[in-house]
Amino acid sequence: MESEPVVTTCYRHPSVECHVRCTRCERYICPDCMREAPVGHQCPECVKEGARSVRRARTIVGGRISATPVVTYALIALNALVYVAEVVRPGIVDRFSVLTARLAGPDGLHYVYQADRPAGFRAEGVVAGEWERLLTGGFLHLQPTEGTFGLLHIVMNMVALWQLGRVVEPMLGRVRFAALYLLAVLGGSVCVVLLADPGQGTVGASGGVFGLGAAYYVLARRVGADLGPVNRFMAYLLVWLLLSAGLTSWQGHVGGLVTGGLVAAAFAHAPRDRRRVPVQAGACAVLLVVLAAAVLARVSALTGGGPA
């Protein structure tokens, strides 16, 4: 026999069925009891308690509330500056893109990586200790005349970053938002290292953007928001992931999506007491260790356990 679904009702009006929780005390509240809050809705009692409190307002995950998405604007500006730099000096892309392993020959050309390389050849990429590529590649984009998208590559990513950042950053706070974005970039890069052609360089902020998309979904569910628009956005994101698989780095998209979702879940479901910050920081640290271990395992497999 199947059990009947549990009906949730407003704690102030038990006869009224509802599905939205107060973002502060997490009790169910009906439309008559909903009070607009910086994130989601609060019940009348929490609004009164908040008015009496002198503590700084906090987001649903414990961050400081900020009306202006400063980190989002800073990331967009940084990507734009880096794009100008790479147009002026194209060699920046070759040096700082996400690259697992290849050989640079004495003739200036690049070759498939092999652990027992001939004399005069040197290794490049993460296999050669260039770990910074895992992060820097997320701030580079295709040049105007390159690839299928060219200039649209950075334009599409920055538009998506602007749209998602204005929603997700106020829900997380600046520090947590920055941490989630950077970890999503790293997660996307690690997935590229594990699954993509090791000699193919990869660029783009898509890993971070997909991470924000996953965070948007997780946080919306956490605050009991209307999931209609959220589900439609996620469907669009997944359709784009499938349609662009042959044209872009689907590995980076998947890695960013999964990493962003995990970090957002850790932020949203951490205990709402003094343990909150240690738990959130610990979850990020564990994830960072897991990503590093995955890259080390990949490098070890390519080098045979020896030096690059």
XYZ file of C-alpha atoms in Angstrom:
308
model
C 0.000 0.000 0.000
C 1.201 3.493 -0.796
C 1.199 6.020 2.008
C -0.770 9.200 1.563
C 1.294 12.351 0.946
C 1.871 14.513 4.015
C -0.087 17.766 3.933
C 1.781 20.727 5.392
C -0.176 23.585 6.938
C 0.580 27.066 8.207
C 1.740 27.078 11.834
C -0.478 30.117 12.533
C -3.443 28.879 10.480
C -3.571 25.068 10.776
C -6.510 24.795 8.388
C -4.605 26.397 5.507
C -2.438 24.122 3.359
C 0.878 25.660 2.325
C 4.304 24.695 0.984
C 6.505 27.711 1.713
C 8.726 27.916 4.777
C 9.915 30.945 6.683
C 13.553 31.385 5.671
C 14.465 32.149 9.278
C 12.619 29.651 11.518
C 11.738 27.212 8.673
C 8.100 26.840 9.783
C 5.449 26.595 7.077
C 3.554 29.818 6.391
C 0.511 30.649 4.271
C 0.223 33.661 1.933
C -1.423 35.772 4.669
C 1.564 35.191 6.949
C 4.270 35.724 4.341
C 6.394 38.819 4.774
C 8.838 39.791 2.046
C 12.456 39.240 3.058
C 15.779 39.836 1.278
C 15.656 36.130 0.391
C 12.301 34.312 0.269
C 9.675 35.064 2.927
C 9.546 35.234 6.705
C 6.733 34.763 9.203
C 5.366 37.699 11.246
C 7.107 36.543 14.435
C 10.519 36.370 12.779
C 9.959 39.805 11.236
C 9.236 41.247 14.689
C 12.169 39.437 16.217
C 14.425 40.671 13.455
C 13.267 44.239 14.004
C 14.263 44.004 17.664
C 17.613 42.430 16.908
C 20.695 44.578 16.458
C 22.618 41.836 14.711
C 23.603 42.278 11.069
C 21.133 40.630 8.710
C 22.249 37.331 7.218
C 21.357 35.360 4.109
C 19.783 31.908 4.178
C 23.282 30.364 4.314
C 24.687 32.756 6.899
C 26.391 35.296 4.642
C 26.135 39.057 4.943
C 23.295 40.505 2.920
C 24.353 42.798 0.101
C 21.967 44.473 -2.303
C 24.690 45.018 -4.917
C 26.288 41.922 -6.533
C 29.800 43.315 -6.310
C 31.576 39.976 -6.890
C 29.506 39.316 -10.019
C 30.459 42.677 -11.497
C 34.104 42.125 -10.514
C 34.171 38.727 -12.239
C 32.677 40.175 -15.410
C 35.210 43.007 -15.382
C 38.087 40.570 -14.812
C 36.972 38.363 -17.688
C 36.700 41.397 -19.955
C 40.182 42.639 -19.024
C 41.701 39.206 -19.579
C 39.951 39.003 -22.943
C 41.500 42.291 -24.050
C 44.896 41.036 -22.872
C 44.614 37.785 -24.811
C 43.552 39.601 -27.971
C 46.630 41.811 -27.681
C 48.884 38.876 -26.747
C 47.428 35.588 -28.073
C 50.217 33.602 -26.402
C 48.400 34.081 -23.085
C 45.758 31.559 -24.150
C 48.327 28.914 -25.035
C 50.143 29.366 -21.728
C 47.188 29.568 -19.338
C 44.408 27.459 -20.892
C 43.322 24.240 -19.171
C 45.771 21.689 -20.559
C 46.494 18.237 -19.178
C 49.615 17.126 -21.024
C 51.520 17.632 -24.252
C 55.102 17.903 -25.475
C 56.768 21.025 -26.834
C 59.375 20.157 -29.426
C 62.631 21.966 -30.263
C 60.974 23.085 -33.518
C 58.364 25.093 -31.600
C 55.529 22.689 -32.437
C 53.413 20.624 -30.045
C 53.217 16.849 -29.888
C 51.261 14.107 -28.124
C 52.525 13.576 -24.598
C 54.534 10.476 -23.755
C 56.353 9.762 -20.521
C 59.525 8.595 -22.315
C 59.998 11.679 -24.438
C 62.896 12.251 -26.852
C 65.749 14.594 -25.986
C 64.937 18.246 -26.533
C 61.235 17.812 -25.843
C 59.645 19.217 -22.694
C 56.314 18.554 -21.038
C 53.601 21.219 -20.761
C 50.328 21.357 -18.888
C 49.150 20.152 -15.508
C 51.374 17.085 -15.908
C 54.361 19.439 -15.813
C 53.229 21.114 -12.597
C 51.310 23.970 -14.216
C 48.390 23.629 -11.814
C 47.465 27.284 -12.175
C 45.889 26.364 -15.513
C 42.991 24.747 -13.623
C 41.895 28.214 -12.511
C 43.241 30.593 -15.165
C 41.553 28.673 -17.983
C 38.200 29.697 -16.520
C 38.949 33.363 -17.245
C 40.027 32.891 -20.870
C 37.790 32.701 -23.939
C 37.963 32.035 -27.659
C 39.338 34.897 -29.690
C 36.965 36.759 -32.065
C 37.776 34.637 -35.134
C 38.299 31.262 -33.425
C 36.077 28.229 -33.131
C 32.348 28.033 -33.784
C 31.340 30.926 -31.524
C 34.280 33.346 -31.600
C 33.296 36.585 -29.870
C 29.955 35.068 -28.855
C 31.834 32.739 -26.513
C 32.627 35.439 -23.971
C 29.425 37.396 -24.654
C 27.175 34.412 -23.902
C 29.133 33.472 -20.785
C 29.125 37.005 -19.392
C 25.404 37.478 -20.039
C 24.713 34.212 -18.193
C 27.065 35.236 -15.369
C 25.297 38.586 -15.055
C 21.839 37.006 -14.971
C 22.706 34.286 -12.476
C 25.060 36.358 -10.340
C 22.416 39.001 -9.600
C 20.207 36.258 -8.146
C 22.659 33.862 -6.513
C 25.095 36.338 -4.952
C 22.463 38.043 -2.734
C 21.330 34.593 -1.588
C 24.838 33.479 -0.619
C 26.676 36.637 0.330
C 29.877 37.808 -1.328
C 32.413 35.460 0.278
C 30.398 32.279 -0.233
C 29.449 33.307 -3.748
C 33.107 33.824 -4.688
C 34.057 30.493 -3.106
C 31.313 28.622 -4.952
C 32.177 30.197 -8.300
C 35.904 29.470 -8.026
C 35.292 25.890 -6.887
C 32.898 25.386 -9.807
C 35.594 26.652 -12.186
C 38.073 24.220 -10.634
C 35.546 21.390 -10.786
C 34.979 22.026 -14.478
C 38.722 22.090 -15.155
C 39.315 18.876 -13.215
C 36.594 17.142 -15.219
C 38.368 18.297 -18.395
C 41.654 16.869 -17.103
C 39.992 13.543 -16.305
C 37.828 13.058 -19.392
C 38.976 15.260 -22.275
C 41.814 14.872 -24.768
C 44.936 15.572 -22.667
C 46.613 17.512 -25.439
C 43.667 19.792 -26.188
C 43.601 23.185 -24.461
C 40.263 24.347 -23.050
C 39.088 27.853 -22.127
C 35.905 29.490 -20.892
C 33.919 30.521 -17.834
C 31.246 27.917 -18.558
C 32.221 25.740 -15.595
C 31.607 28.611 -13.197
C 28.378 29.592 -14.955
C 26.987 26.049 -14.838
C 27.978 25.908 -11.171
C 25.902 29.024 -10.512
C 22.998 27.452 -12.379
C 23.112 24.424 -10.090
C 23.368 26.694 -7.034
C 20.316 28.660 -8.210
C 18.291 25.436 -8.301
C 19.520 24.179 -4.899
C 18.915 27.502 -3.140
C 15.495 28.008 -4.720
C 14.381 24.653 -3.363
C 15.877 25.492 0.021
C 13.848 28.684 0.434
C 10.647 27.187 -0.975
C 10.526 29.463 -4.011
C 8.234 28.899 -6.971
C 10.122 26.203 -8.912
C 8.332 26.796 -12.203
C 10.769 29.403 -13.563
C 13.692 27.597 -11.914
C 12.837 24.282 -13.549
C 12.444 25.953 -16.934
C 15.851 27.570 -16.563
C 17.468 24.263 -15.576
C 15.813 22.535 -18.523
C 17.274 25.174 -20.830
C 20.685 24.700 -19.224
C 20.588 20.933 -19.697
C 19.347 21.228 -23.284
C 22.201 23.595 -24.036
C 24.603 21.115 -22.421
C 23.411 18.371 -24.768
C 23.197 20.463 -27.934
C 26.617 22.048 -27.460
C 28.386 18.803 -26.495
C 29.998 18.506 -29.917
C 31.000 22.164 -30.083
C 32.169 23.020 -26.578
C 33.790 21.365 -23.578
C 30.905 19.349 -22.158
C 33.326 18.006 -19.549
C 33.815 21.483 -18.120
C 30.066 22.069 -18.084
C 29.319 18.838 -16.234
C 32.170 19.341 -13.763
C 31.045 22.876 -12.955
C 27.398 21.839 -12.643
C 28.131 19.015 -10.200
C 30.648 20.995 -8.152
C 28.413 24.057 -7.877
C 25.483 21.896 -6.799
C 27.532 20.164 -4.104
C 28.896 23.413 -2.689
C 25.453 25.048 -2.692
C 23.965 22.031 -0.918
C 26.691 22.179 1.740
C 26.044 25.894 2.254
C 22.250 25.589 2.314
C 21.960 22.581 4.614
C 24.700 23.333 7.149
C 23.509 23.578 10.796
C 21.960 26.941 11.628
C 24.140 27.535 14.697
C 27.794 28.098 15.572
C 28.762 25.021 13.578
C 27.545 26.567 10.340
C 30.762 28.286 9.230
C 33.104 25.386 10.189
C 30.837 22.901 8.406
C 30.626 25.040 5.275
C 34.371 25.714 5.214
C 35.103 22.065 5.918
C 32.891 20.929 3.042
C 34.733 23.262 0.654
C 38.103 22.022 1.941
C 37.107 18.362 1.506
C 35.890 19.030 -2.024
C 39.137 20.821 -2.842
C 41.140 17.833 -1.566
C 39.023 15.436 -3.641
C 39.585 17.519 -6.782
C 43.337 17.676 -6.122
C 43.488 13.921 -5.538
C 41.665 13.269 -8.816
C 44.167 15.411 -10.737
C 47.115 13.725 -9.024
C 45.733 10.318 -9.978
C 45.368 11.428 -13.599
C 48.893 12.829 -13.697
C 50.263 9.651 -12.147
C 48.499 7.562 -14.788
C 49.998 9.658 -17.599
C 53.511 9.718 -16.223
C 53.555 6.133 -15.016
C 54.194 7.329 -11.496
C 57.447 9.016 -12.474
C 58.415 12.648 -13.087
C 56.883 14.478 -16.021
